[in-house]
PDB file of C-alpha atoms in Angstrom:
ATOM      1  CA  UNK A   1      15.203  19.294 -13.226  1.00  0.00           C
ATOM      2  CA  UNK A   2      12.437  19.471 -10.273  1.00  0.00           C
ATOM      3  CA  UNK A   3      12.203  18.134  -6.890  1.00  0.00           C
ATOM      4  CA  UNK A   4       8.412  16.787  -5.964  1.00  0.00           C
ATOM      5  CA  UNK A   5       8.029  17.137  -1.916  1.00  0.00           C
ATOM      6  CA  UNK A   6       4.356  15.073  -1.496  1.00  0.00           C
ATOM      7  CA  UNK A   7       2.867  14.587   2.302  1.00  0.00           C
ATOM      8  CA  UNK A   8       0.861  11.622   3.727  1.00  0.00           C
ATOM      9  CA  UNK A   9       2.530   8.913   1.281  1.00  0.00           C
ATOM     10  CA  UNK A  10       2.063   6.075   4.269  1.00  0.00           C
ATOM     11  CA  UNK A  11      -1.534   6.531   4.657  1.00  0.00           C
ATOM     12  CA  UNK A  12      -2.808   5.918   1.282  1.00  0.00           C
ATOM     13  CA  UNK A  13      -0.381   7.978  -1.406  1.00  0.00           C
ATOM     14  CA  UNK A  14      -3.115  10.757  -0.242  1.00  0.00           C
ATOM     15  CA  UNK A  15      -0.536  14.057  -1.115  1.00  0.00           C
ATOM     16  CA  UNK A  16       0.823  12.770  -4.958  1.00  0.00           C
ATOM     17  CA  UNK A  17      -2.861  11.443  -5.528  1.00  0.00           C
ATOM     18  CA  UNK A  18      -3.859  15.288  -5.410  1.00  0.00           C
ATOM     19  CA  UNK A  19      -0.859  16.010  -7.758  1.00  0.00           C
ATOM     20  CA  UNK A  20      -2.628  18.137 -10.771  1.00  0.00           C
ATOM     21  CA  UNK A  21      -2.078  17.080 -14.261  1.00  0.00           C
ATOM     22  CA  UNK A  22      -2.465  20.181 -15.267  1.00  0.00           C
ATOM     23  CA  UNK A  23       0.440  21.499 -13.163  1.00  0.00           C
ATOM     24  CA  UNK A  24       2.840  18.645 -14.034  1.00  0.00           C
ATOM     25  CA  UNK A  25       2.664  19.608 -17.657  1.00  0.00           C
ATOM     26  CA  UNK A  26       3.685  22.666 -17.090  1.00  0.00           C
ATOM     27  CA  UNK A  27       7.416  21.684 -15.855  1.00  0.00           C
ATOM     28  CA  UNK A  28       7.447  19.092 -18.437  1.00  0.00           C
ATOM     29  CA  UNK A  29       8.654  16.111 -16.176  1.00  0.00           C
ATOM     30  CA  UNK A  30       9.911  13.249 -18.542  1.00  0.00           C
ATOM     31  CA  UNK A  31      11.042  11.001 -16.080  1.00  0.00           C
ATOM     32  CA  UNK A  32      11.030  10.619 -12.148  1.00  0.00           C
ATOM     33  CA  UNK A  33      12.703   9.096  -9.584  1.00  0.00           C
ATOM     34  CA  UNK A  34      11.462   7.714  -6.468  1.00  0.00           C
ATOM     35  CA  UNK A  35      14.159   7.110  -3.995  1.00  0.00           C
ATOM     36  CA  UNK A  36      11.829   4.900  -1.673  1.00  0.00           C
ATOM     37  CA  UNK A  37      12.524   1.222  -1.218  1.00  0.00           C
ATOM     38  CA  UNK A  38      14.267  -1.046   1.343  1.00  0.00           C
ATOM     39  CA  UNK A  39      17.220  -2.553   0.242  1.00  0.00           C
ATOM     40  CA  UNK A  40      20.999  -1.681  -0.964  1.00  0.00           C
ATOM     41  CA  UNK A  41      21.006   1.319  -3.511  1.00  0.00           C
ATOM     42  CA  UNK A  42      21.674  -0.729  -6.572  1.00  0.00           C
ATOM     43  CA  UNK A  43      17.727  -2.077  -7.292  1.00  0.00           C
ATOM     44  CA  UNK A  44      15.600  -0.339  -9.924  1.00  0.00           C
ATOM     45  CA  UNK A  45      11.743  -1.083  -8.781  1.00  0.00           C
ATOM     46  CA  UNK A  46       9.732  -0.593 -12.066  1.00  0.00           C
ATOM     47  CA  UNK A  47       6.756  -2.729 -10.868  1.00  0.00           C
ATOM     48  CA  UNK A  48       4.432  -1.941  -7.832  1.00  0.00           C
ATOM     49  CA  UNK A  49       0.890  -3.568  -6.725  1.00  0.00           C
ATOM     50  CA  UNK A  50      -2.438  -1.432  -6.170  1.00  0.00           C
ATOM     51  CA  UNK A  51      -3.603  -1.109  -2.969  1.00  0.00           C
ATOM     52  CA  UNK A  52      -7.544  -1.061  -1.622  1.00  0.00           C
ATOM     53  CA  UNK A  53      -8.471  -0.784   2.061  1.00  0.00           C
ATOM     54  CA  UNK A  54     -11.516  -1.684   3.418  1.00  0.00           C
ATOM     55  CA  UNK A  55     -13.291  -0.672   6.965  1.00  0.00           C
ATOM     56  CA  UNK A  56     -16.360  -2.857   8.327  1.00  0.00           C
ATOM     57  CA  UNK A  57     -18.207  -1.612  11.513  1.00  0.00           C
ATOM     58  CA  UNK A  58     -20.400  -4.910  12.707  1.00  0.00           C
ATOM     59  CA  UNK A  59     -23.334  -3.880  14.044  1.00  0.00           C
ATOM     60  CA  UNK A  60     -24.923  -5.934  17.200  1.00  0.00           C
ATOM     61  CA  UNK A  61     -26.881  -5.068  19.617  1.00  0.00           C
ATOM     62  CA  UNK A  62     -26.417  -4.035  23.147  1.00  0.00           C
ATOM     63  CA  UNK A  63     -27.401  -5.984  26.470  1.00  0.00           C
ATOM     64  CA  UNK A  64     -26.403  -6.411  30.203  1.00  0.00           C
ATOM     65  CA  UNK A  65     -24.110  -9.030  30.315  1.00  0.00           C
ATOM     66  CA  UNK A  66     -25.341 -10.491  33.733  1.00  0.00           C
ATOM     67  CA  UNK A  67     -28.722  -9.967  33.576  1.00  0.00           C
ATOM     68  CA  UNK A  68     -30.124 -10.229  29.961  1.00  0.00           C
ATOM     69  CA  UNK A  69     -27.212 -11.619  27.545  1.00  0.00           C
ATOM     70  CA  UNK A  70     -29.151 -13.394  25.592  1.00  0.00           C
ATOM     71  CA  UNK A  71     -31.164 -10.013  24.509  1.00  0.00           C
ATOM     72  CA  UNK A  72     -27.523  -9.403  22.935  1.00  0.00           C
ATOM     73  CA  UNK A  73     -25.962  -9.670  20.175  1.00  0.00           C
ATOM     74  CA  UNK A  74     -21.923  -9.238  20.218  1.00  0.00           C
ATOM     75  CA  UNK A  75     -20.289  -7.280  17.666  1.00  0.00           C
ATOM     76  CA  UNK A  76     -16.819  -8.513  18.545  1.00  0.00           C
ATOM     77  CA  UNK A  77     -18.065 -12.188  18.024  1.00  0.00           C
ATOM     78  CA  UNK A  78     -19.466 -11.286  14.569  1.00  0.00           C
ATOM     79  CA  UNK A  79     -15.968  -9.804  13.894  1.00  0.00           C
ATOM     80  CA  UNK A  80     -13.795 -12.415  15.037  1.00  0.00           C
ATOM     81  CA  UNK A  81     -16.025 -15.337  13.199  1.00  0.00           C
ATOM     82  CA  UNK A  82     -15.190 -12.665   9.775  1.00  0.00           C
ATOM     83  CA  UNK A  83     -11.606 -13.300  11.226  1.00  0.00           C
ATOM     84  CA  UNK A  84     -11.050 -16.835  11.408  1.00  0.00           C
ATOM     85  CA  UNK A  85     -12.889 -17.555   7.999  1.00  0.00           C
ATOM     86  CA  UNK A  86     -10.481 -15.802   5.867  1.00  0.00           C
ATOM     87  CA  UNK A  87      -6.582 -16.014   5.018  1.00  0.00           C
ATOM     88  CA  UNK A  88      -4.215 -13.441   5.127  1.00  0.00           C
ATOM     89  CA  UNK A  89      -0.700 -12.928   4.498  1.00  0.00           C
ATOM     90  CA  UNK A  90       0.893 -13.593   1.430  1.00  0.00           C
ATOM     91  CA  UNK A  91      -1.759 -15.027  -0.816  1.00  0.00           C
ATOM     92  CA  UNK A  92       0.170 -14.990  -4.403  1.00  0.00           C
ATOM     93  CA  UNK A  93       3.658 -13.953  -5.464  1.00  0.00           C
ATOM     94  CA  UNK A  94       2.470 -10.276  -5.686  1.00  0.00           C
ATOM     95  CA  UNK A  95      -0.912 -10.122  -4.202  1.00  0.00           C
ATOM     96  CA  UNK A  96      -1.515  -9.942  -0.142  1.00  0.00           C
ATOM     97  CA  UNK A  97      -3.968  -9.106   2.452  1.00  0.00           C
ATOM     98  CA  UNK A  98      -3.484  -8.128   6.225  1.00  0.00           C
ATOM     99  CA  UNK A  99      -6.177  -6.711   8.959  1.00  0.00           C
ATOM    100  CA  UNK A 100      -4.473  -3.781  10.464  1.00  0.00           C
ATOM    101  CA  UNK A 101      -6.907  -2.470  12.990  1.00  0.00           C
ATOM    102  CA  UNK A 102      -9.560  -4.449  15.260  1.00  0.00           C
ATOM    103  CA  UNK A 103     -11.356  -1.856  17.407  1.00  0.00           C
ATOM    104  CA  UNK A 104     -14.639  -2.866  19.640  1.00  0.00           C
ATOM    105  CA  UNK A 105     -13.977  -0.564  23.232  1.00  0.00           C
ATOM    106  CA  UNK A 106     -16.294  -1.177  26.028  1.00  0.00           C
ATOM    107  CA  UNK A 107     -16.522  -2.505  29.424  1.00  0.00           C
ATOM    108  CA  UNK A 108     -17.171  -6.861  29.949  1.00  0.00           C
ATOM    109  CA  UNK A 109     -20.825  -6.206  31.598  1.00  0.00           C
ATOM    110  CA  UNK A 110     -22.464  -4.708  28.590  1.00  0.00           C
ATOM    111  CA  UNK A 111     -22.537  -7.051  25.459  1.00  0.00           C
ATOM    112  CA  UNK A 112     -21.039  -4.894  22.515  1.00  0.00           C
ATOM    113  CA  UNK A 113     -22.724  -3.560  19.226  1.00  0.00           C
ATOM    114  CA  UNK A 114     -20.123  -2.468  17.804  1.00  0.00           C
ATOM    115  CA  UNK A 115     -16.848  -3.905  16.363  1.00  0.00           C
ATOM    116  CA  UNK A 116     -14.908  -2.165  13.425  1.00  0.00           C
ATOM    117  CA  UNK A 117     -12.433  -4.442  11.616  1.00  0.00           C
ATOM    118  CA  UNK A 118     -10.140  -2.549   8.779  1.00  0.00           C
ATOM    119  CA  UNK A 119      -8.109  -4.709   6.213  1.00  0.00           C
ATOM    120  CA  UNK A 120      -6.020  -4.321   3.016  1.00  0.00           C
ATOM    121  CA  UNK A 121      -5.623  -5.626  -0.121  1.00  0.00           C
ATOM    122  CA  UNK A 122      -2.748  -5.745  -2.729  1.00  0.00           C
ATOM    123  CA  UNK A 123      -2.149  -7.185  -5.783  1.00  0.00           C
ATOM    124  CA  UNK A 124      -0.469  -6.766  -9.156  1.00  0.00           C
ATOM    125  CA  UNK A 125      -3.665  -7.335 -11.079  1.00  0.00           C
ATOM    126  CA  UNK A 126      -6.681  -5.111 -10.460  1.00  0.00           C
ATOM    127  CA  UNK A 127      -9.071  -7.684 -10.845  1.00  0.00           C
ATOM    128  CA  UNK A 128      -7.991 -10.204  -8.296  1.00  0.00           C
ATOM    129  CA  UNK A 129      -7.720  -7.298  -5.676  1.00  0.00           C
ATOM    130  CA  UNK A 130     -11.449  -6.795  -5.832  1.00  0.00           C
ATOM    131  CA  UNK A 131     -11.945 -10.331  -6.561  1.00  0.00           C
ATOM    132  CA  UNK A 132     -10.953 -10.713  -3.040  1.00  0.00           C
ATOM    133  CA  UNK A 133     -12.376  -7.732  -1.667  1.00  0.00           C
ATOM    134  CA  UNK A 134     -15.918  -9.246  -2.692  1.00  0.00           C
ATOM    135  CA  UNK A 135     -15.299 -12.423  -1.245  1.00  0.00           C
ATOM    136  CA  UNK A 136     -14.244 -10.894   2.171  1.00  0.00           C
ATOM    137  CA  UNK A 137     -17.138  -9.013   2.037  1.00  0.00           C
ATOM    138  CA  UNK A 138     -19.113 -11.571   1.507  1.00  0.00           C
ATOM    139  CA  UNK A 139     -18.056 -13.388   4.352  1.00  0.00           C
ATOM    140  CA  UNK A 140     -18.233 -10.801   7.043  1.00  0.00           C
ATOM    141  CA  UNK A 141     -21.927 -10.360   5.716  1.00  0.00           C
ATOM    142  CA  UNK A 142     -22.449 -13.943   6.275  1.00  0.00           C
ATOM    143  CA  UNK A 143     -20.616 -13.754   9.663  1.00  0.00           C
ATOM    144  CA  UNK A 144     -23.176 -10.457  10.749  1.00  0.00           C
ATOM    145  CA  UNK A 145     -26.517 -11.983   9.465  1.00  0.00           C
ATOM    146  CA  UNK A 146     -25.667 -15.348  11.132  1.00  0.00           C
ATOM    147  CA  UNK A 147     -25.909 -14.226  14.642  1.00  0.00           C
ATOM    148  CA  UNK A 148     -28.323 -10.829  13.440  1.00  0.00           C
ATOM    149  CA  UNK A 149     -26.657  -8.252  13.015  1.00  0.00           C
ATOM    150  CA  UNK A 150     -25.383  -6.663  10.021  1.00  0.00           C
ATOM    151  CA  UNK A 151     -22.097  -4.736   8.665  1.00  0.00           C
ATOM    152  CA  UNK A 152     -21.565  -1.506   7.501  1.00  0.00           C
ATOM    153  CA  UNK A 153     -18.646  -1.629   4.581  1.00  0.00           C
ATOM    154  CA  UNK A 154     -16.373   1.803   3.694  1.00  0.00           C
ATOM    155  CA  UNK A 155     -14.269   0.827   0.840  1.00  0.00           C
ATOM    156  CA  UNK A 156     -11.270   2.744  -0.868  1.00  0.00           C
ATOM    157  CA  UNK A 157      -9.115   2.095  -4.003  1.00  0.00           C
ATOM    158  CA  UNK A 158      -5.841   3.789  -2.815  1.00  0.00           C
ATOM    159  CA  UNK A 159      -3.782   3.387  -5.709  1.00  0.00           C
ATOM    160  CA  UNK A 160      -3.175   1.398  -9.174  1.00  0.00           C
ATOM    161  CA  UNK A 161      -0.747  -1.032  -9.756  1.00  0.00           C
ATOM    162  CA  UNK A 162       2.225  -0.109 -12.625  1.00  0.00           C
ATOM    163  CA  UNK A 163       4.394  -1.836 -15.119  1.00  0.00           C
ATOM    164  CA  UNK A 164       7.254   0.372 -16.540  1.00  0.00           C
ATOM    165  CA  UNK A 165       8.554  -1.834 -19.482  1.00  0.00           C
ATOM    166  CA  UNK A 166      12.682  -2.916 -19.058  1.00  0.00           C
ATOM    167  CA  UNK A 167      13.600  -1.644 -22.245  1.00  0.00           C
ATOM    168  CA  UNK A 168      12.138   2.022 -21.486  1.00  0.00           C
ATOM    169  CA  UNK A 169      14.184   5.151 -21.780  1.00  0.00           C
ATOM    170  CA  UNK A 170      14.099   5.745 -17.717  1.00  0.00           C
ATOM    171  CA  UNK A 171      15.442   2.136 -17.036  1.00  0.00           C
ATOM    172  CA  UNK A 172      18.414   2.437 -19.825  1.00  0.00           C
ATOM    173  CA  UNK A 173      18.907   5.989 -18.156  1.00  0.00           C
ATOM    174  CA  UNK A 174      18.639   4.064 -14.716  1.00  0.00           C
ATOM    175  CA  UNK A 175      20.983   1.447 -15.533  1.00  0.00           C
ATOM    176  CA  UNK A 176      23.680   3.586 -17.413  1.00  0.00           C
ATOM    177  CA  UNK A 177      23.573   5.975 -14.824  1.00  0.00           C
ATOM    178  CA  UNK A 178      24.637   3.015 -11.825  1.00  0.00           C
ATOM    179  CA  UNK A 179      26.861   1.617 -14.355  1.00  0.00           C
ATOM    180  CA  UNK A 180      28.565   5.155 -14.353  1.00  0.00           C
ATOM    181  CA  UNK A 181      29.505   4.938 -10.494  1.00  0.00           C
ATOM    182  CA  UNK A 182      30.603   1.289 -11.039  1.00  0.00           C
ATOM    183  CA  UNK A 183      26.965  -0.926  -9.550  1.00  0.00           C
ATOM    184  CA  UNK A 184      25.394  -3.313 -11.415  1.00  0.00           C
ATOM    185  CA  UNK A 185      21.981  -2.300 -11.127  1.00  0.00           C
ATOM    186  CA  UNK A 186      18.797  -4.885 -10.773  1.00  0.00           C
ATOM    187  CA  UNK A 187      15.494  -4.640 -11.757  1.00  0.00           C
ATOM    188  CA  UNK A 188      12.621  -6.280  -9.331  1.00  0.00           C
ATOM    189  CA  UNK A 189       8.861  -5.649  -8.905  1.00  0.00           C
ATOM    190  CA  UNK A 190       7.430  -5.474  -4.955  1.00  0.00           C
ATOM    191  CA  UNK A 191       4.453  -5.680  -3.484  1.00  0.00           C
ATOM    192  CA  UNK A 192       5.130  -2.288  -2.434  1.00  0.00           C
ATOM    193  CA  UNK A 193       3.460   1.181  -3.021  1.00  0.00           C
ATOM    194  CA  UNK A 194       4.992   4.517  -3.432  1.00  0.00           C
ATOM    195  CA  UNK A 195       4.709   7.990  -5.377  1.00  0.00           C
ATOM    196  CA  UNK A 196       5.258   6.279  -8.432  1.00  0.00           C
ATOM    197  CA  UNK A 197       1.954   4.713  -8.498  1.00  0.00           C
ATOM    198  CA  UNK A 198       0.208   7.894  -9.135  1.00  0.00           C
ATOM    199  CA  UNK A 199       2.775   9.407 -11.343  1.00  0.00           C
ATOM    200  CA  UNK A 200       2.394   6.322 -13.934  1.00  0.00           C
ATOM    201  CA  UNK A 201      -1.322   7.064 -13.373  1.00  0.00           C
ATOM    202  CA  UNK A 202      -0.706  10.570 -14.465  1.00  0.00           C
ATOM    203  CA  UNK A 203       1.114   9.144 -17.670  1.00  0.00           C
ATOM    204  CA  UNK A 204       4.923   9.922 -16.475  1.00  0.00           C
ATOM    205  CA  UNK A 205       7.427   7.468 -16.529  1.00  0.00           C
ATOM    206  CA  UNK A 206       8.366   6.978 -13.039  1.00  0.00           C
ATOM    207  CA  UNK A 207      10.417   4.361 -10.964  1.00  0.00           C
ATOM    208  CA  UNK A 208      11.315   3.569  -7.699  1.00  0.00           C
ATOM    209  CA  UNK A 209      14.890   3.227  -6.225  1.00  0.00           C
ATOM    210  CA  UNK A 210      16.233   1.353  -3.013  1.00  0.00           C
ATOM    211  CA  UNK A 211      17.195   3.645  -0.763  1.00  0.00           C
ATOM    212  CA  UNK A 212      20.006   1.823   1.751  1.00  0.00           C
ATOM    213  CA  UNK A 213      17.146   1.325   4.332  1.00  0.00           C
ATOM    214  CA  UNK A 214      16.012  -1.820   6.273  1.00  0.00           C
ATOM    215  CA  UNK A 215      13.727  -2.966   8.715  1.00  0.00           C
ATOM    216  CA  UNK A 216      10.958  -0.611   7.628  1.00  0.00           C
ATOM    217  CA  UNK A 217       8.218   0.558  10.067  1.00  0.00           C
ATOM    218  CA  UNK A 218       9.852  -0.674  12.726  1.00  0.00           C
ATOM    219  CA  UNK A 219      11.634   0.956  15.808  1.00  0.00           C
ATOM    220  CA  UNK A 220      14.716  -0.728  14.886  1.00  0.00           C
ATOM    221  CA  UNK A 221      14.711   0.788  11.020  1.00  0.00           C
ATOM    222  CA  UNK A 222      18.154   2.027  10.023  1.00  0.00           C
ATOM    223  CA  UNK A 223      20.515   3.482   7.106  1.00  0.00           C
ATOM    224  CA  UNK A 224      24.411   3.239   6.889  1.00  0.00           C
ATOM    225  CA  UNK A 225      26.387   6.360   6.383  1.00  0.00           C
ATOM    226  CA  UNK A 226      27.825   4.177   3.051  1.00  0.00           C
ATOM    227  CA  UNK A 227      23.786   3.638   1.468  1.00  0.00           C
ATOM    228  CA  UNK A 228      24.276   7.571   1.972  1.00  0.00           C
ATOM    229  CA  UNK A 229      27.344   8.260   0.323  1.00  0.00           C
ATOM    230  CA  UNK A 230      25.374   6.164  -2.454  1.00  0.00           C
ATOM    231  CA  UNK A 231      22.377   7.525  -2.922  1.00  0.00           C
ATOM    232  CA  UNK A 232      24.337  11.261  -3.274  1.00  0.00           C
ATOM    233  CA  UNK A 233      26.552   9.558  -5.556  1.00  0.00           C
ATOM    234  CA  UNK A 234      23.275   8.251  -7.786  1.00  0.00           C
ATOM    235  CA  UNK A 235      21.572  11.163  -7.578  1.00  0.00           C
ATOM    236  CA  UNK A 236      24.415  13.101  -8.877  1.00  0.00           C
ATOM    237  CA  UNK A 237      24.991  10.361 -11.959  1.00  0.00           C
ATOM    238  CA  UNK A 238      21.255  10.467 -12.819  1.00  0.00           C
ATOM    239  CA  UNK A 239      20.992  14.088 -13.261  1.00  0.00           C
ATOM    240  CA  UNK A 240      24.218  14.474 -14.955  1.00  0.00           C
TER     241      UNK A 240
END
């Protein structure tokens, strides 16, 4: 058995991206584990999304905002009209988008050049991720050359979406192993990312499991001391 410790799994799955195949041969990992979902311990996650984020910096052009704001052209306008011409939120059963960061500093007598907007994507399917991608692209290029100014776009595929079939040996081994400590385990996909992204990349079984935690990135995110007692209990039953 082996423990993998990975770093920076919120901002991208940057530490188990940088795993090495070469290394994870060598300890001959048939199946892994990810204890890292929301929920009661009892839910086997054996589906995830992929993730891309995207950064646009709207370039304007700067101006005195008394004297000569006409000469101007405002970044944070561009932005916003990018804003209000696309949806976010939950756009399918497993595929969603959400702008995270909206950045434009500066003082209200200069008109501003610059705005930076940054966004995710997620889906289950590859191709409608950068489906949508391109199309918000498209529109914050049409939102920049409308008033003259134009967009600089920084885009990053973060992670591949997974499938881990329900009849594969790490579910039965999943589901025997909760039926051994008397839980009837489920078996869900989320529009979630985790460790197990990569690892599937990699071409090792891997799924996730709920971990007895709620209210995730939050101030007010908690475990019980019984989700606890749990997860030792599982962790003991899968290894056994």
């Amino acid at each position: 058995y082996a423990i993998l410790l990975t770093v920076a799994e919120e901002i991208g799955l940057w530490g188990s991206s940088h795993f090495k195949k070469e290394f994870l041969d060598t300890i001959n990992i048939k199946h892994v584990f990810v204890m890292d979902a929301t929920g009661d311990v009892g839910t086997i996650i054996n589906s995830q999304v992929g993730k891309s984020r995207v950064t646009l910096t709207f370039n304007g052009k700067k101006s005195h905002a008394g004297f000569k704001p006409e000469n101007g052209i405002n970044a944070i306008v561009m932005a916003s009209n990018f804003i209000s011409s696309i949806k976010t939120g939950r756009l399918e059963e497993l595929t969603t988008s959400n702008i995270g960061s909206f950045i434009a500093e500066g003082t209200t007598n200069v008109v501003p050049d610059k705005a930076t907007v940054v966004f995710e994507v997620r889906s289950n399917r590859s191709e409608t991720r950068f489906e949508i991608i391109r199309e918000y692209i498209e529109k914050a290029t049409e939102a920049a050359s409308k008033l003259g100014g134009s967009v600089d776009i920084f885009e990053e595929d973060l992670y591949t979406e997974y499938c881990v079939n329900e009849d594969a040996d790490i579910i039965r081994h999943a589901l025997k192993s909760f039926s051994s400590i008397g839980i009837d385990a489920k078996i869900k996909s989320t529009t979630g990312g985790s460790d197990s992204n990569n690892l599937n990349k990699f071409g090792i079984s891997s799924v996730v499991l709920t971990s007895g935690y709620y209210s995730a990135h939050s101030t007010s995110e908690y475990i019980e001391k019984k989700q606890l007692g749990l997860l030792y209990k599982i962790a003991r039953a899968l290894f056994n």
